[in-house]
XYZ file of C-alpha atoms in Angstrom:
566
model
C 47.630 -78.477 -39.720
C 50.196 -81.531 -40.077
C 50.450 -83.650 -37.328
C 53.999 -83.484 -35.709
C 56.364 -85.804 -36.582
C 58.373 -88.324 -34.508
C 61.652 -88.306 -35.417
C 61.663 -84.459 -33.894
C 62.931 -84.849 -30.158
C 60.747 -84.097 -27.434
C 62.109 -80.935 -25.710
C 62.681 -81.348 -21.765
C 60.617 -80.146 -19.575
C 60.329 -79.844 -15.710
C 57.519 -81.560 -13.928
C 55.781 -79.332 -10.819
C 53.662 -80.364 -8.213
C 51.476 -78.464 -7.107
C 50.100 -78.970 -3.736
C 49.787 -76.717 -0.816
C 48.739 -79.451 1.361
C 51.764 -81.726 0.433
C 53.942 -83.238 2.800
C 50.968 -82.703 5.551
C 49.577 -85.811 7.341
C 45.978 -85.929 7.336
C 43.828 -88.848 9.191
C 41.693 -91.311 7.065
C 38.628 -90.585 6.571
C 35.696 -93.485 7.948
C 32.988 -95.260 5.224
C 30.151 -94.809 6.626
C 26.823 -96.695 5.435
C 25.229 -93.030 3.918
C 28.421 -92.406 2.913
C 28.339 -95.425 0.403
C 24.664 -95.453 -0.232
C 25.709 -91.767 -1.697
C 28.483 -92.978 -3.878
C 26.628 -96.054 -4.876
C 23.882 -93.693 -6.612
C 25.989 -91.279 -7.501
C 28.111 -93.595 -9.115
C 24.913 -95.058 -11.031
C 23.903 -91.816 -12.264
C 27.030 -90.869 -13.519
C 27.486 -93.988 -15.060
C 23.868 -93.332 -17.018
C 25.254 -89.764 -18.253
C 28.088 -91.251 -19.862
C 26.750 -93.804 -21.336
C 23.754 -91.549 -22.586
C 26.924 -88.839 -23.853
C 28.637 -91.780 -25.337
C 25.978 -93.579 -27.328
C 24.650 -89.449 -28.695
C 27.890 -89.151 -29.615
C 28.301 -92.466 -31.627
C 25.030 -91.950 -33.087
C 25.935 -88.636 -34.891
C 28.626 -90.155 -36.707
C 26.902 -93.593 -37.631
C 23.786 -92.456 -37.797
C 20.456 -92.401 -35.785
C 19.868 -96.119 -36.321
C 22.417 -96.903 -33.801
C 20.954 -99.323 -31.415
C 17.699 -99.229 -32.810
C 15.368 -102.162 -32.203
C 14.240 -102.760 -36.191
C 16.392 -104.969 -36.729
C 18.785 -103.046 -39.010
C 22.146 -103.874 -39.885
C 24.849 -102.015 -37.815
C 27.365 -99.698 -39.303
C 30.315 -99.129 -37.533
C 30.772 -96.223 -35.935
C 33.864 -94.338 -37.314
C 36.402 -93.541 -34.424
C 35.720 -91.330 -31.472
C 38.253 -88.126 -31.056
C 38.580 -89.531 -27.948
C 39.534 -92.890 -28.673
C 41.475 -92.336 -31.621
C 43.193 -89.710 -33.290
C 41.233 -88.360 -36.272
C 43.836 -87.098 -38.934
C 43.506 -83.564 -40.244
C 43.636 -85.266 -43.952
C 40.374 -86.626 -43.031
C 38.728 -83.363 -41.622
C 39.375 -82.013 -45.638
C 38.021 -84.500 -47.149
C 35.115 -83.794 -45.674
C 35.305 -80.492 -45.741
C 35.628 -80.021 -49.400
C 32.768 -82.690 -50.078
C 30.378 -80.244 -48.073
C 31.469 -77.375 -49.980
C 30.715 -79.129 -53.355
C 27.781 -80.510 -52.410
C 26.545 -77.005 -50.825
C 27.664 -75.442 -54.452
C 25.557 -77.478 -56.036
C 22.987 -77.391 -53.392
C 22.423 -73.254 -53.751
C 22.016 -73.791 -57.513
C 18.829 -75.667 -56.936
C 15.683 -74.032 -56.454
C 14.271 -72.920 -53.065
C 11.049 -71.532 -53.496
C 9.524 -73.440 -50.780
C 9.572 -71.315 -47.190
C 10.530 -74.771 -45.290
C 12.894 -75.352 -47.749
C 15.001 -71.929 -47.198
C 14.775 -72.890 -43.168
C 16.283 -75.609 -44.097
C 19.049 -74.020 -46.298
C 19.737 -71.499 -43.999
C 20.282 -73.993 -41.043
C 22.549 -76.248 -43.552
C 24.461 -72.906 -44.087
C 24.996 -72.284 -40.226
C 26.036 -76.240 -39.831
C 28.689 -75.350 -42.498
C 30.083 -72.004 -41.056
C 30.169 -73.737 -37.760
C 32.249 -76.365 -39.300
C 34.672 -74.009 -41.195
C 35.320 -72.583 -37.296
C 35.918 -76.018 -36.244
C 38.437 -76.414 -38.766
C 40.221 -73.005 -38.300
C 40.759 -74.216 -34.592
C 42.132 -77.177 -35.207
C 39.620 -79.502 -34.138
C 40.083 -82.103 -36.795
C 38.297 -84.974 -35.190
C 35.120 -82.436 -34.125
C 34.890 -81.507 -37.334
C 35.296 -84.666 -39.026
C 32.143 -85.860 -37.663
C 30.435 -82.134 -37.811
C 31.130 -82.516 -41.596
C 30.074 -85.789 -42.052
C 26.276 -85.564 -40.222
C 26.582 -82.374 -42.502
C 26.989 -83.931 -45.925
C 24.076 -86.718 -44.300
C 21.716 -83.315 -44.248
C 23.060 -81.952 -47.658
C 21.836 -85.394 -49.421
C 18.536 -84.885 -47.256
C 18.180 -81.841 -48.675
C 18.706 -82.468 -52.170
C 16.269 -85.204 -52.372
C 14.098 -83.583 -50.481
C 14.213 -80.733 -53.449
C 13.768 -82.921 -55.895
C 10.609 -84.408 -54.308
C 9.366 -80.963 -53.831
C 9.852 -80.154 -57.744
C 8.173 -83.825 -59.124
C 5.177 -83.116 -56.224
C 4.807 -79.206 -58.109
C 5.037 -81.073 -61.363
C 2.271 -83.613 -60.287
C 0.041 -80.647 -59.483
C 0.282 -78.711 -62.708
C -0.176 -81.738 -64.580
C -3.429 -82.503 -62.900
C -4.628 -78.883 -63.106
C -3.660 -79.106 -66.798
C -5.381 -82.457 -67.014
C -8.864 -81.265 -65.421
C -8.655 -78.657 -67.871
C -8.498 -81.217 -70.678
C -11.112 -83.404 -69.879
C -13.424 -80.489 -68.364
C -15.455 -81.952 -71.274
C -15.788 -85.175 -69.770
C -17.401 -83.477 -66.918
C -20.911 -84.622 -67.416
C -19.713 -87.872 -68.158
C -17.951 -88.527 -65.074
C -19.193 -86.078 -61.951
C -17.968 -87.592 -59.397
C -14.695 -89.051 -60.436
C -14.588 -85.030 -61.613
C -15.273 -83.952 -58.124
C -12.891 -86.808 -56.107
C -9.924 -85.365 -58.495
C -11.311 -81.815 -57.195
C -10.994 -82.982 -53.476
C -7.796 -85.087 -53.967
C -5.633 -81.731 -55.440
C -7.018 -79.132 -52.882
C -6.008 -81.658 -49.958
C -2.826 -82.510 -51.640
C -2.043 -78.525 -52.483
C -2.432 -77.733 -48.658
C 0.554 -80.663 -47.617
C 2.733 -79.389 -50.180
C 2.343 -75.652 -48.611
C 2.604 -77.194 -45.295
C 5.920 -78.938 -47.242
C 4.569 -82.647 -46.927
C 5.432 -83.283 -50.225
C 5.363 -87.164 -49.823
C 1.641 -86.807 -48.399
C 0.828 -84.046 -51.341
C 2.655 -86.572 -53.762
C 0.047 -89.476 -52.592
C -2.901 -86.622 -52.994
C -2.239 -85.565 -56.414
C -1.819 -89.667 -57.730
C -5.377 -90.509 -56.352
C -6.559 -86.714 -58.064
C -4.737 -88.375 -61.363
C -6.402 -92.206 -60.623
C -9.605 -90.491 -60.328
C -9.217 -87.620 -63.875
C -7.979 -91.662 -66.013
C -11.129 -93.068 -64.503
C -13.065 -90.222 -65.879
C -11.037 -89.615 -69.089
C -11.965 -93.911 -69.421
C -15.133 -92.871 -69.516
C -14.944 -90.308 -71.974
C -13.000 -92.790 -74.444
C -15.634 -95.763 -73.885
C -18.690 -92.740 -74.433
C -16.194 -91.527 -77.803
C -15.579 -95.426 -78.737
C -19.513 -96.126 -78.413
C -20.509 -93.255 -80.368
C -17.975 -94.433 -83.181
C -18.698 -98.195 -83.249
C -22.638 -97.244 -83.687
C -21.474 -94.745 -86.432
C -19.438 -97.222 -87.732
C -22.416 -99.841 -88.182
C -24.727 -97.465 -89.541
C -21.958 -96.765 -92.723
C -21.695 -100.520 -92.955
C -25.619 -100.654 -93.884
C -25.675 -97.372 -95.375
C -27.671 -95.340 -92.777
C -26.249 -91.993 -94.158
C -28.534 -89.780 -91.310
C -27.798 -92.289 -88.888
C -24.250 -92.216 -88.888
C -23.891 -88.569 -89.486
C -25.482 -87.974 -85.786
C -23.550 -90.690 -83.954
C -20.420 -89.382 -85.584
C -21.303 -85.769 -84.251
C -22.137 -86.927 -81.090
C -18.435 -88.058 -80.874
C -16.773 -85.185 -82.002
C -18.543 -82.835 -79.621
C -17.096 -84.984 -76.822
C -13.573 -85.433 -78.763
C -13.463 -82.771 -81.272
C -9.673 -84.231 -82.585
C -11.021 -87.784 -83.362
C -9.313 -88.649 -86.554
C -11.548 -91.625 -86.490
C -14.841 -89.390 -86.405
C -13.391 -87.252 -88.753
C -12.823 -89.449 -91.509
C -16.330 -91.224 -90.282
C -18.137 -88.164 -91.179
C -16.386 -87.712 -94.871
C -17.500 -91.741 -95.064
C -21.035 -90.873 -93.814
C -21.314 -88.551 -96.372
C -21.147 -91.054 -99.206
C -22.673 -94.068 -97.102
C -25.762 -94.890 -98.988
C -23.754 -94.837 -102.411
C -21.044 -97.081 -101.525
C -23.540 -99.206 -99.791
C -25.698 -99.700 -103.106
C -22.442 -99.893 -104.959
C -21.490 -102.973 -102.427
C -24.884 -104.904 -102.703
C -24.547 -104.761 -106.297
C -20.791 -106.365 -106.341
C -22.206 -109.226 -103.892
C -24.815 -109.906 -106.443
C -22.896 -110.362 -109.758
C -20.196 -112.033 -107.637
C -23.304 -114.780 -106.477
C -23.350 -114.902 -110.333
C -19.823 -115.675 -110.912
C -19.601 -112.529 -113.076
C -16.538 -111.478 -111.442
C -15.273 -109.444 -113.571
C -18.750 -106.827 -113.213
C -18.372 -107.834 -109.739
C -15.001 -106.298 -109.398
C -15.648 -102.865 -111.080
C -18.515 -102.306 -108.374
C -16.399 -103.240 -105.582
C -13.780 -101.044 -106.828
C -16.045 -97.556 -108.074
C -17.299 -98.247 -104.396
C -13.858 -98.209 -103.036
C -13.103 -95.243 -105.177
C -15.894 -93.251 -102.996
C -14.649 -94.684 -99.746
C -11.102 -95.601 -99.807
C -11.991 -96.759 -96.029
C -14.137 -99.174 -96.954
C -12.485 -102.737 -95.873
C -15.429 -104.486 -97.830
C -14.968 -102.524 -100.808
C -11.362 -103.110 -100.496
C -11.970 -107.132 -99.738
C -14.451 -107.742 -102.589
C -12.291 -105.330 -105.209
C -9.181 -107.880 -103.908
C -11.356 -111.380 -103.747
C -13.069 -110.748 -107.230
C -9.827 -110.136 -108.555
C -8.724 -113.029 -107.345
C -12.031 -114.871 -108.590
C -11.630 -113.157 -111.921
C -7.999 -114.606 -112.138
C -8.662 -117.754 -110.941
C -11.544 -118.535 -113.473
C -9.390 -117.161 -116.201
C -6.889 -119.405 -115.165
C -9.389 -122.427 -115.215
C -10.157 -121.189 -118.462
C -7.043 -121.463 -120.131
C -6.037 -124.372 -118.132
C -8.886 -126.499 -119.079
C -8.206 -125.325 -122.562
C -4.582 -126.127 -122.791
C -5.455 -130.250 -121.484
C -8.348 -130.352 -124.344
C -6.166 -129.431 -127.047
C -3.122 -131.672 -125.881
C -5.747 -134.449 -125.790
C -6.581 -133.467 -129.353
C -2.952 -132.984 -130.125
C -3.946 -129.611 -131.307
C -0.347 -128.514 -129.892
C -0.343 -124.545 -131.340
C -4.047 -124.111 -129.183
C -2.664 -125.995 -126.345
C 0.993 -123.677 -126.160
C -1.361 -120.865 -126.408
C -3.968 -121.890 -124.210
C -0.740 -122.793 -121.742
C 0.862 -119.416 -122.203
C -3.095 -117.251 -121.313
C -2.635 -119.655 -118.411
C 0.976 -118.337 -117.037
C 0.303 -114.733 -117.712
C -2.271 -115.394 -114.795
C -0.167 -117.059 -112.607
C 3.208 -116.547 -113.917
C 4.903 -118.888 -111.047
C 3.060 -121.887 -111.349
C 5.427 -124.576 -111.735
C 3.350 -127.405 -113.249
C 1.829 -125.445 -115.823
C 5.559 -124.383 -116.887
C 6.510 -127.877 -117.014
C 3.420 -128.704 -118.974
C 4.114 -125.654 -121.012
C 7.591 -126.922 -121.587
C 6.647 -130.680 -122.549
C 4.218 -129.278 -125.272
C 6.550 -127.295 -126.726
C 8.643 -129.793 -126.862
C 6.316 -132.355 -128.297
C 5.354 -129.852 -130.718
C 8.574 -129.497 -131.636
C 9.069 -132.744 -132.510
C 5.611 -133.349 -134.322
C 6.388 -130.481 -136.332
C 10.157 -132.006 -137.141
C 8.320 -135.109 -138.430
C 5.386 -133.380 -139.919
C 7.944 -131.379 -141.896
C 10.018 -134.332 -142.837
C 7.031 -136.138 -143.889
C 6.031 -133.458 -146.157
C 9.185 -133.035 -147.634
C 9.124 -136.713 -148.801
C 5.658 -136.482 -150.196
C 6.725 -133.933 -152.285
C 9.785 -135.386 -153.285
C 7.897 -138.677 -154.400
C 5.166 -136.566 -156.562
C 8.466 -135.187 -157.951
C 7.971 -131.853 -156.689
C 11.673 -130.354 -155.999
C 10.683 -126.809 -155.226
C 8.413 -127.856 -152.121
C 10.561 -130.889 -151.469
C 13.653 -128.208 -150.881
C 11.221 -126.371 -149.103
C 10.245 -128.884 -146.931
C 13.750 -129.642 -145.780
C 14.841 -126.491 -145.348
C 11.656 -125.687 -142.996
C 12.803 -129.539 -141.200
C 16.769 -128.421 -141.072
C 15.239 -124.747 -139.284
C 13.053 -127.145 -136.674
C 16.738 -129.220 -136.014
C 19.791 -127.862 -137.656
C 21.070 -131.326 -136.779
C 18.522 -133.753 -138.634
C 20.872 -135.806 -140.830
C 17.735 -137.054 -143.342
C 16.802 -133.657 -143.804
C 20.399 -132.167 -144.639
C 20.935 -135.340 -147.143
C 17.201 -134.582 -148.809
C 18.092 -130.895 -148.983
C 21.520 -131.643 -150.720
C 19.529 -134.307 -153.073
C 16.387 -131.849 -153.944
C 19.314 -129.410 -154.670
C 20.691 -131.568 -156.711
C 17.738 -132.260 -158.792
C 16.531 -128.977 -159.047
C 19.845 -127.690 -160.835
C 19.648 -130.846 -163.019
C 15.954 -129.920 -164.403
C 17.359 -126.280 -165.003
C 20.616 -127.712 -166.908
C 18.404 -129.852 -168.711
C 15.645 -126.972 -169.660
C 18.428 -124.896 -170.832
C 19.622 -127.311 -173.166
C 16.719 -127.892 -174.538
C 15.826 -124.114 -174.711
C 19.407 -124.098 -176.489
C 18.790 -126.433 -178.687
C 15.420 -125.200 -180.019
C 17.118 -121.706 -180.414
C 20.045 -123.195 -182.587
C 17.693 -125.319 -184.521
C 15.675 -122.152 -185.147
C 18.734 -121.128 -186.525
C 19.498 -124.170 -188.955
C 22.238 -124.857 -186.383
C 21.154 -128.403 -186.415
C 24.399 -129.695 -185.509
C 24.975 -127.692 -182.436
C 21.221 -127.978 -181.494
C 21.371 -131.864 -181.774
C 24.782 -131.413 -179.418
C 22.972 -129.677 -176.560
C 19.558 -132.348 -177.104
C 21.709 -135.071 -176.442
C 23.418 -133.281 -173.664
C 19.731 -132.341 -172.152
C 18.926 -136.079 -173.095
C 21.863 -137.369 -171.291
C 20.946 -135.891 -167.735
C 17.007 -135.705 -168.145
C 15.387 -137.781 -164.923
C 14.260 -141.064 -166.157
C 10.881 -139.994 -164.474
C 10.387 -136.839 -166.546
C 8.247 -137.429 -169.832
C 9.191 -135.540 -172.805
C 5.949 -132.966 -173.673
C 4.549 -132.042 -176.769
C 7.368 -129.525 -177.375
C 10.347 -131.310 -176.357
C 9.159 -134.549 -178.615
C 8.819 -131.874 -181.821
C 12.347 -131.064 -180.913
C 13.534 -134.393 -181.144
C 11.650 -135.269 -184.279
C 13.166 -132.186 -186.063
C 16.441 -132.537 -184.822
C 16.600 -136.472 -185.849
C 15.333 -135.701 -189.410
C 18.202 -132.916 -189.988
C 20.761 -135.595 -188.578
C 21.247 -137.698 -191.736
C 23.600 -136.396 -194.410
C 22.073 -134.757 -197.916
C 24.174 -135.479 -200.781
C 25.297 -131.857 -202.778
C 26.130 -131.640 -206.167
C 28.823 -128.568 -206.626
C 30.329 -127.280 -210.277
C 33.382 -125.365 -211.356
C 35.300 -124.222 -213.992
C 38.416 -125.915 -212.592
C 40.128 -123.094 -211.537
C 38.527 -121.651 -208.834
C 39.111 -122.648 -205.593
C 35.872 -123.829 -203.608
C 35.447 -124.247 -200.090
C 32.739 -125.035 -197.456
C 33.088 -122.271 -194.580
C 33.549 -124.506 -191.138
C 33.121 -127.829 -193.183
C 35.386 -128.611 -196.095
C 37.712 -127.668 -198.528
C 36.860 -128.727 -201.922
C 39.745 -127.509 -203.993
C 39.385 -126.894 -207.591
C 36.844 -129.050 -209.144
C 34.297 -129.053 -211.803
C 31.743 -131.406 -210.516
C 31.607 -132.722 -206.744
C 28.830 -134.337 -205.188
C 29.445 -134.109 -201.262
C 27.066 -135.621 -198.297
C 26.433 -132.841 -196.280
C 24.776 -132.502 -192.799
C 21.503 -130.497 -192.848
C 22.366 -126.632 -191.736
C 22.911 -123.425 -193.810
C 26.263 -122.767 -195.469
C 28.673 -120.428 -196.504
C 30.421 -121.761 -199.895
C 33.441 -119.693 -201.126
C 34.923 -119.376 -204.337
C 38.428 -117.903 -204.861
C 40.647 -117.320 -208.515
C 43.890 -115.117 -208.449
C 43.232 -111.916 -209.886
C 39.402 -112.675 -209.997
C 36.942 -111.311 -207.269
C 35.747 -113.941 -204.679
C 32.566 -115.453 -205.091
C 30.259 -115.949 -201.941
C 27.227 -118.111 -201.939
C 24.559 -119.112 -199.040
C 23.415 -123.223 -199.301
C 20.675 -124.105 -196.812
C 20.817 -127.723 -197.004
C 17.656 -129.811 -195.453
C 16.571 -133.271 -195.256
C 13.664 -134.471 -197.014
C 14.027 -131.897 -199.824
C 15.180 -131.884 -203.212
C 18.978 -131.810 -203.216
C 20.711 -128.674 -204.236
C 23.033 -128.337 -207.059
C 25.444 -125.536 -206.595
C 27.488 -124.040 -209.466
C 30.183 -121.647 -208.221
C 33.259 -119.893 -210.216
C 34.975 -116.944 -210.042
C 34.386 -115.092 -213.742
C 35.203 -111.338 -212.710
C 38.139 -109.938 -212.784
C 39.227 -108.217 -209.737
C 39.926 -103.712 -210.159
C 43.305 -102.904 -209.312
């Protein structure tokens, strides 16, 4: 209900006195000494009852730590209905936080008997509430609602504490179950968890959940001391297992790993153990035989035994560490190796062994920077012994004359550097020379054809020419010399007698014309001729003169004497 307003005027009403005894005169009554003793104590007493009233009613809207000695902070008390008007807004509010709360409060759980008292009585508080509402007493039910909601969050927690206390106990049922077998490990932490959940079962039915709470953590303190015993009986049994694979006690280990497995029957640790048990004694010889060709420095025999015995027991760290440091060993002594190699041939300046000896050494340890830059400077230190040992070469065999090598040579130096200027200029020179000594074998191969064929003239042409560019180095052989001695006897001129009859016209094919003569003696240069006779209306006469030096001089009679068919 709203709360009326002011600015509505006040209707009138008319005031009566009542008083049937009004207008009488009565005497004064005396004080008397009882008579103020009485109202002293009465007074007193009444005063106490009030006060007692007043401070009850205080407390159930604070709270009951109103004027409690512990030393608690005060709350202020929120205002009395009869000291202050409490607004029906207010009443609500309250109201309809009860009624959530309550919804929410009926969806949890109340399978506890002191629980549903409790409900019940929280559902009375709220009807009662509801009536104090419906008759308009705002400021009653104000506080009514408000104590109310201070029970509702009672309730809930308490409900919650009931639930994590009934968790607590299945879990330790459940956990006594699990560790039943470390019953004969642990008897009397096994019998103090017993104790601890029957003692904390009866306060939860008795709905001390706080004390059953407390009960069922010593039950749990009591089932982890015995479960730690159980693990440190499990862990024993495996460590002793353990050593006996290490020194390849097959039996041994087999038992100590059972032993463990009846006690914790999902041990991946004894599990495996037992598969390594199995093959103990082999991977144990295996091992003692890697140590000893590894005392030996025969790494590499030392590594296949480490490894076959990993191979049987991929769980075997010392399989796994002596496969992995004879590796190592293996690589390092291979490096060594090559290293060592590499210095002793660069000493000897033996620079192919030492690249190569340098290279076996990076494919060991490919990022080792000094033996790159060592790798590096041979190379290119080779490369430049190899420049001059190709140049060098090149000008041997050009000084013993040898062009073909010589080119060679250069060519092989201008590969090395594309850049060396001595090398270009000897490769353009040997070039040179090369083509000369063919020019000049042609010649001569022409000339010796021509002479075969009485060509004297022409041969002598191309000997000179092969004369005229021959290398003042080259000496003439056997052949060449015969050439020379042929050709210079056909160069003088043979003197040729030729006779006519004065009519005929003579010639000398590709030397002379003669005309018509009857005797003509003519010098003629050693070759073979064609000699031509010609006469109008007589047939041409054609005669072959070889003419040679040193031999009797030809006389040739030509004339043309037949008539020619018409």
């Amino acid at each position: 209900m709203s709360e009326p307003s002011d600015s509505v005027p006040a209707k009138k009403r008319r005031i009566i006195h009542w008083d049937p005894e009004h207008g009488r005169t009565t005497g004064k009554k005396q004080w008397t000494i009882l008579r103020v003793i009485g109202w002293t104590v009465g007074g007193f007493f009444g005063l106490l009852l009030v006060a007692g009233l007043a401070i009850r009613g205080v407390r159930l809207v604070v709270g009951p730590q109103f004027l409690r000695p512990n030393g608690a902070v005060a709350v202020s008390a929120p205002e009395s209905p009869g000291s202050a008007f409490v607004s029906e807004s207010k009443a609500e509010l309250a109201h309809e936080t009860a009624y959530k709360a309550l919804l929410e409060l009926r969806k949890l759980p109340q399978d506890h008997p002191s629980q549903l008292e409790q409900l019940i009585g929280i559902e009375k508080d709220y009807l009662t509430g509801e009536a104090l509402l419906s008759a308009h007493e705002f400021a009653k039910a104000y506080v009514h609602f408000t104590v109310l909601n201070r029970e509702i969050d009672a309730y809930s927690l308490n409900v919650k504490l009931k639930q994590e206390t009934q968790k607590a106990y299945d879990e330790v049922i459940v956990r006594m179950k699990e560790l039943d077998r470390a019953r004969s490990l642990a008897p009397q932490e096994f019998d103090t968890a017993f104790t601890e959940a029957g003692i904390g079962q009866e306060f939860f039915k008795a709905g001390g959940f706080i004390r059953a709470k407390k009960e069922f953590d010593l039950a749990f303190a009591a089932l982890g001391r015995a479960e730690k015993a159980l693990k440190d009986y499990v862990d024993e049994r495996i460590r002793t297992a353990q050593q006996s694979v290490a020194t390849g006690q097959r039996v041994a280990a087999l038992e100590s790993f059972k032993a463990a497995l009846e006690k914790d029957p999902g041990n991946e640790v004894a599990l495996q153990g037992m598969k390594r048990a199995e093959v103990a004694d082999r991977v144990y010889a295996l091992l003692l035989q890697g140590a000893e060709f590894e005392a030996k420095t025969e790494y590499a025999k030392a590594r296949e035994a480490f490894a076959k015995a990993f191979e049987i027991d991929a769980f075997s760290a010392v399989a796994q560490q002596g496969k992995a440091r004879n590796e190592r060993l293996e690589k390092e002594a291979e490096f060594k190796t090559a290293s060592d190699a590499a210095v002793a041939a660069r000493a000897a300046k033996e620079w192919t062994k030492a690249i190569a000896a340098y290279e076996r050494a990076l494919k060991v340890y490919p990022q080792k920077d000094d033996i790159k830059k060592a790798l590096a400077d041979v190379r290119e230190t080779a490369h430049r012994e190899a420049v001059k040992e190709s140049l060098a070469k090149a000008y041997d065999y050009e000084n013993k004359y040898e062009w073909e090598q010589a080119r060679a040579a250069y060519k092989a130096t201008i590969d090395l550097d594309a850049k060396h200027e001595d090398a270009k200029e000897g490769y353009a020179r040997t070039g040179r020379m090369i083509r000369t000594l063919m020019q000049f074998n042609k010649l001569v191969e022409i000339a010796e054809q021509r002479a075969q064929h009485a060509e004297f003239q022409v041969a002598i042409r191309s000997f000179n020419e092969a004369m005229a560019i021959k290398p003042s180095y080259l000496p003439l052989t056997d052949r060449v010399d015969q050439l020379r001695t042929l050709l210079l006897a056909q160069s003088q001129p043979v003197s040729v007698t030729f006779n006519s009859d004065g009519d005929s016209w003579i010639s000398i094919s590709n030397f002379r014309m003669l005309g018509k003569i009857r005797s003509e003696t003519v010098n003629i240069l050693p070759g073979d001729y064609e000699i031509v006779g010609r006469r109008k209306g007589y047939q041409d006469v054609l005669l072959m003169l070889q003419v040679r030096s040193g031999s009797t001089p030809p006389t040739v009679n030509i004339a043309c004497t037949l008539r020619a068919n018409r």
